[in-house]
Amino acid sequence: MTAAHTIIETIDLTKIYGMNGVSVTALENLSIHIEAGEFVAIMGPSGSGKSTLLNILGCLARPTSGKYILDGEDVSDLDKVQLAAIRNLKLGYVFQSYNLLSNTTALRNVMLPLLYDRTHRVPLEKWQALGEKVLEAVDLGDRMHHQPQELSGGQQQRVAIARALINDPVVIIADEPTGNLDSRSGEEIMGLLDTFHRQGKTIVIVTHDPIVAAHTERTIHLRDGRIDTIVHNGKSHQAAGREVNYEAS
């Protein structure tokens, strides 16, 4: 079994927004460390900096200063094109509102990230088989040819999770993944993320819901752009060597 390695590390991360001569500091000297196989929640009140942090961790924005090291690579100063390549190569993103193409089947929605993979890690002839495999992994094998409007909210979020898995990312970033769901569907989605965590996936989730955060191993609470507290939730860390890769056979 291999030892866990660092997937996410931020060092003195600072993000300052400026408008009309006024500067607002969203993050200030923020340093966090997340190892492979961890399940971590980020919480905080409005204005705490959690959305800004999520955008930086998701390679959707760059810090003003400090470093963001993702899977051993410093991505702090990459340009938009380079960040887009990193997102596709190393990140799986799950959105609160699912972000599915409405007139496209679940299978084609799931396969979409493969279109943007310039490394061509998955040959074209294996795309459909891989898409089917990840949809079966989220218990939607019988819904893969349905369009989003033919699926419940919970099923649409399952499609979104499958889409996040298809490129076998080093980390899954989930932004309020239960925010649009009823409590039962939300628990089902968290149960699914629990399953992938047990398989070794690294998951970072932003949430306002303490019930959701309780599924994780630790919760990082932000306030005014800084770490307020870190709460350990009593769950054991998953060994990195147990990670499952989703590859078409």
Short mmCIF file of C-alpha atoms in Angstrom, two decimals:
data_model
loop_
_atom_site.label_atom_id
_atom_site.label_comp_id
_atom_site.label_asym_id
_atom_site.label_seq_id
_atom_site.Cartn_x
_atom_site.Cartn_y
_atom_site.Cartn_z
CA MET A 1 0.00 0.00 0.00
CA THR A 2 1.42 3.37 -1.02
CA ALA A 3 1.69 6.27 1.36
CA ALA A 4 -0.69 9.18 0.97
CA HIS A 5 0.63 12.19 -0.87
CA THR A 6 -0.48 15.79 -0.92
CA ILE A 7 -3.14 16.61 -3.49
CA ILE A 8 -3.95 20.20 -2.50
CA GLU A 9 -1.64 22.65 -0.76
CA THR A 10 -2.11 26.39 -0.51
CA ILE A 11 0.61 28.59 0.96
CA ASP A 12 -0.28 32.10 2.16
CA LEU A 13 -3.03 32.28 -0.43
CA THR A 14 -4.42 35.80 -0.86
CA LYS A 15 -7.11 37.09 -3.21
CA ILE A 16 -7.89 40.78 -3.49
CA TYR A 17 -10.65 42.21 -5.65
CA GLY A 18 -10.49 45.82 -6.75
CA MET A 19 -13.26 48.00 -8.15
CA ASN A 20 -13.54 51.78 -8.48
CA GLY A 21 -10.41 52.25 -6.43
CA VAL A 22 -11.70 50.11 -3.56
CA SER A 23 -9.93 46.88 -2.61
CA VAL A 24 -11.67 43.96 -0.94
CA THR A 25 -9.64 41.10 0.51
CA ALA A 26 -11.54 37.84 0.00
CA LEU A 27 -8.74 35.54 1.19
CA GLU A 28 -5.79 36.48 3.36
CA ASN A 29 -2.68 34.31 3.84
CA LEU A 30 -4.71 31.09 3.73
CA SER A 31 -2.75 27.86 4.04
CA ILE A 32 -4.44 24.45 3.81
CA HIS A 33 -3.23 20.92 3.18
CA ILE A 34 -5.32 18.04 1.80
CA GLU A 35 -3.92 14.56 1.24
CA ALA A 36 -4.92 11.96 -1.32
CA GLY A 37 -8.02 10.08 -0.20
CA GLU A 38 -9.29 12.77 2.19
CA PHE A 39 -12.90 13.93 2.33
CA VAL A 40 -12.95 17.57 3.43
CA ALA A 41 -15.74 20.13 3.81
CA ILE A 42 -15.33 23.91 3.59
CA MET A 43 -17.89 26.00 5.46
CA GLY A 44 -18.36 29.62 6.38
CA PRO A 45 -20.88 32.46 6.45
CA SER A 46 -21.55 34.69 3.47
CA GLY A 47 -18.44 36.73 2.76
CA SER A 48 -16.12 34.27 4.48
CA GLY A 49 -14.18 33.55 1.28
CA LYS A 50 -15.35 30.01 0.66
CA SER A 51 -16.59 30.69 -2.88
CA THR A 52 -13.35 32.45 -3.75
CA LEU A 53 -11.34 29.57 -2.33
CA LEU A 54 -13.46 27.10 -4.30
CA ASN A 55 -12.82 29.00 -7.52
CA ILE A 56 -9.08 28.95 -6.94
CA LEU A 57 -9.00 25.28 -5.94
CA GLY A 58 -11.10 24.52 -9.03
CA CYS A 59 -8.64 26.42 -11.26
CA LEU A 60 -11.38 28.88 -12.21
CA ALA A 61 -9.43 31.83 -10.79
CA ARG A 62 -5.88 32.75 -9.81
CA PRO A 63 -4.73 34.09 -6.45
CA THR A 64 -3.39 37.62 -6.09
CA SER A 65 -0.45 36.23 -4.17
CA GLY A 66 0.65 33.01 -2.51
CA LYS A 67 0.84 29.55 -4.02
CA TYR A 68 -1.61 26.84 -5.00
CA ILE A 69 0.04 23.47 -5.55
CA LEU A 70 -2.22 20.82 -7.10
CA ASP A 71 -0.96 17.25 -7.18
CA GLY A 72 2.62 18.44 -6.92
CA GLU A 73 2.32 21.17 -9.59
CA ASP A 74 2.34 24.89 -8.83
CA VAL A 75 -0.65 26.22 -10.78
CA SER A 76 -0.71 29.68 -9.18
CA ASP A 77 0.50 31.61 -12.22
CA LEU A 78 -0.93 29.58 -15.09
CA ASP A 79 -2.92 31.44 -17.73
CA LYS A 80 -6.56 30.72 -18.61
CA VAL A 81 -5.74 28.19 -21.31
CA GLN A 82 -3.34 26.31 -19.03
CA LEU A 83 -5.85 26.35 -16.16
CA ALA A 84 -8.53 24.94 -18.46
CA ALA A 85 -6.22 22.07 -19.37
CA ILE A 86 -5.51 21.39 -15.68
CA ARG A 87 -9.24 21.43 -14.88
CA ASN A 88 -9.92 18.83 -17.52
CA LEU A 89 -6.93 16.70 -16.63
CA LYS A 90 -7.04 16.68 -12.83
CA LEU A 91 -10.38 17.99 -11.55
CA GLY A 92 -13.92 16.69 -11.46
CA TYR A 93 -16.47 19.40 -10.71
CA VAL A 94 -19.98 18.84 -9.29
CA PHE A 95 -22.24 21.91 -9.31
CA GLN A 96 -25.28 22.73 -7.20
CA SER A 97 -27.41 23.23 -10.33
CA TYR A 98 -26.03 20.14 -12.13
CA ASN A 99 -25.00 22.13 -15.29
CA LEU A 100 -26.18 19.46 -17.72
CA LEU A 101 -26.91 20.10 -21.40
CA SER A 102 -30.70 19.96 -21.59
CA ASN A 103 -31.14 18.42 -25.05
CA THR A 104 -28.46 15.78 -24.62
CA THR A 105 -28.70 12.32 -23.10
CA ALA A 106 -27.17 11.46 -19.75
CA LEU A 107 -24.54 9.37 -21.55
CA ARG A 108 -23.49 12.22 -23.83
CA ASN A 109 -23.42 14.66 -20.91
CA VAL A 110 -21.09 12.31 -19.07
CA MET A 111 -18.82 11.91 -22.10
CA LEU A 112 -18.51 15.67 -22.63
CA PRO A 113 -15.19 16.15 -20.72
CA LEU A 114 -13.55 13.66 -23.07
CA LEU A 115 -14.12 16.08 -25.95
CA TYR A 116 -11.89 18.64 -24.24
CA ASP A 117 -9.09 16.26 -23.29
CA ARG A 118 -6.26 17.23 -25.62
CA THR A 119 -4.08 14.46 -24.21
CA HIS A 120 -6.47 11.85 -25.66
CA ARG A 121 -5.93 9.55 -22.70
CA VAL A 122 -9.10 7.67 -23.64
CA PRO A 123 -9.28 6.56 -27.30
CA LEU A 124 -12.43 7.63 -29.13
CA GLU A 125 -13.62 4.05 -29.57
CA LYS A 126 -13.71 3.61 -25.77
CA TRP A 127 -15.68 6.75 -24.91
CA GLN A 128 -19.10 5.15 -24.87
CA ALA A 129 -17.98 2.13 -22.87
CA LEU A 130 -16.38 4.40 -20.28
CA GLY A 131 -19.44 6.62 -20.12
CA GLU A 132 -21.66 3.61 -19.56
CA LYS A 133 -19.32 2.33 -16.86
CA VAL A 134 -19.38 5.52 -14.78
CA LEU A 135 -23.16 5.83 -15.15
CA GLU A 136 -23.52 2.28 -13.87
CA ALA A 137 -21.24 3.25 -10.96
CA VAL A 138 -23.81 5.91 -9.94
CA ASP A 139 -26.73 3.47 -10.40
CA LEU A 140 -28.02 5.03 -13.62
CA GLY A 141 -27.34 2.21 -16.02
CA ASP A 142 -31.03 2.15 -16.95
CA ARG A 143 -31.27 5.92 -17.49
CA MET A 144 -28.23 6.62 -19.66
CA HIS A 145 -30.28 7.47 -22.77
CA HIS A 146 -32.67 9.81 -20.92
CA GLN A 147 -32.37 13.58 -21.20
CA PRO A 148 -32.11 15.73 -18.04
CA GLN A 149 -35.78 16.78 -18.11
CA GLU A 150 -36.69 13.09 -17.92
CA LEU A 151 -34.68 12.65 -14.71
CA SER A 152 -35.31 13.69 -11.11
CA GLY A 153 -33.04 16.23 -9.44
CA GLY A 154 -31.20 13.47 -7.60
CA GLN A 155 -30.70 11.54 -10.84
CA GLN A 156 -29.41 14.65 -12.59
CA GLN A 157 -26.87 15.12 -9.81
CA ARG A 158 -25.82 11.49 -10.24
CA VAL A 159 -25.18 12.25 -13.91
CA ALA A 160 -23.09 15.23 -12.84
CA ILE A 161 -21.06 13.03 -10.48
CA ALA A 162 -20.51 10.49 -13.26
CA ARG A 163 -19.32 13.32 -15.51
CA ALA A 164 -16.89 14.41 -12.78
CA LEU A 165 -15.50 10.87 -12.57
CA ILE A 166 -15.02 10.10 -16.25
CA ASN A 167 -11.55 11.62 -16.58
CA ASP A 168 -10.41 9.89 -13.36
CA PRO A 169 -9.56 13.19 -11.61
CA VAL A 170 -7.13 13.50 -8.73
CA VAL A 171 -9.79 15.42 -6.78
CA ILE A 172 -13.55 15.90 -6.98
CA ILE A 173 -14.71 19.41 -6.05
CA ALA A 174 -18.39 19.64 -5.14
CA ASP A 175 -20.11 23.02 -4.78
CA GLU A 176 -23.24 22.65 -2.60
CA PRO A 177 -24.08 19.33 -4.33
CA THR A 178 -27.26 18.83 -2.26
CA GLY A 179 -28.39 22.46 -2.31
CA ASN A 180 -31.15 21.91 -4.91
CA LEU A 181 -32.32 18.58 -3.53
CA ASP A 182 -34.83 17.43 -0.94
CA SER A 183 -33.40 15.84 2.20
CA ARG A 184 -33.85 12.24 0.99
CA SER A 185 -32.19 12.87 -2.38
CA GLY A 186 -29.46 14.84 -0.64
CA GLU A 187 -28.69 11.91 1.65
CA GLU A 188 -28.55 9.60 -1.36
CA ILE A 189 -26.05 11.89 -3.07
CA MET A 190 -23.91 12.09 0.06
CA GLY A 191 -24.08 8.31 0.37
CA LEU A 192 -22.77 8.07 -3.17
CA LEU A 193 -19.90 10.46 -2.42
CA ASP A 194 -19.19 8.41 0.73
CA THR A 195 -18.88 5.34 -1.48
CA PHE A 196 -16.36 6.97 -3.82
CA HIS A 197 -14.45 8.28 -0.83
CA ARG A 198 -14.20 4.75 0.57
CA GLN A 199 -12.81 3.70 -2.80
CA GLY A 200 -10.03 6.25 -2.30
CA LYS A 201 -11.26 9.35 -4.10
CA THR A 202 -10.18 12.75 -2.78
CA ILE A 203 -13.25 14.95 -2.34
CA VAL A 204 -13.55 18.61 -1.34
CA ILE A 205 -17.07 19.86 -0.74
CA VAL A 206 -18.32 23.39 -0.07
CA THR A 207 -21.54 23.42 1.92
CA HIS A 208 -23.60 25.49 4.33
CA ASP A 209 -25.26 22.36 5.76
CA PRO A 210 -23.69 20.81 8.89
CA ILE A 211 -25.46 17.51 8.13
CA VAL A 212 -23.61 17.35 4.82
CA ALA A 213 -20.31 18.37 6.43
CA ALA A 214 -20.69 15.56 8.99
CA HIS A 215 -20.11 13.05 6.17
CA THR A 216 -16.55 14.32 5.78
CA GLU A 217 -13.42 13.62 7.80
CA ARG A 218 -12.81 17.24 8.71
CA THR A 219 -14.44 20.60 8.19
CA ILE A 220 -12.48 23.78 7.52
CA HIS A 221 -14.46 26.78 8.78
CA LEU A 222 -13.59 30.12 7.18
CA ARG A 223 -14.31 33.59 8.46
CA ASP A 224 -13.23 36.89 6.89
CA GLY A 225 -10.95 35.13 4.43
CA ARG A 226 -9.02 33.18 7.07
CA ILE A 227 -9.30 29.80 8.73
CA ASP A 228 -11.46 30.13 11.81
CA THR A 229 -11.51 26.53 13.04
CA ILE A 230 -10.87 23.02 11.75
CA VAL A 231 -13.21 20.35 13.10
CA HIS A 232 -12.32 16.66 12.86
CA ASN A 233 -15.48 14.64 12.37
CA GLY A 234 -14.27 11.33 13.78
CA LYS A 235 -13.95 9.47 10.50
CA SER A 236 -10.79 7.63 9.54
CA HIS A 237 -8.68 8.80 6.61
CA GLN A 238 -8.80 6.59 3.52
CA ALA A 239 -5.55 5.05 2.33
CA ALA A 240 -4.37 6.40 -1.03
CA GLY A 241 -3.57 2.94 -2.34
CA ARG A 242 -7.27 1.98 -2.50
CA GLU A 243 -8.21 4.42 -5.26
CA VAL A 244 -10.27 2.99 -8.09
CA ASN A 245 -9.63 4.15 -11.65
CA TYR A 246 -12.54 4.37 -14.08
CA GLU A 247 -11.15 3.02 -17.31
CA ALA A 248 -13.00 1.40 -20.16
CA SER A 249 -12.11 -2.23 -20.56
#
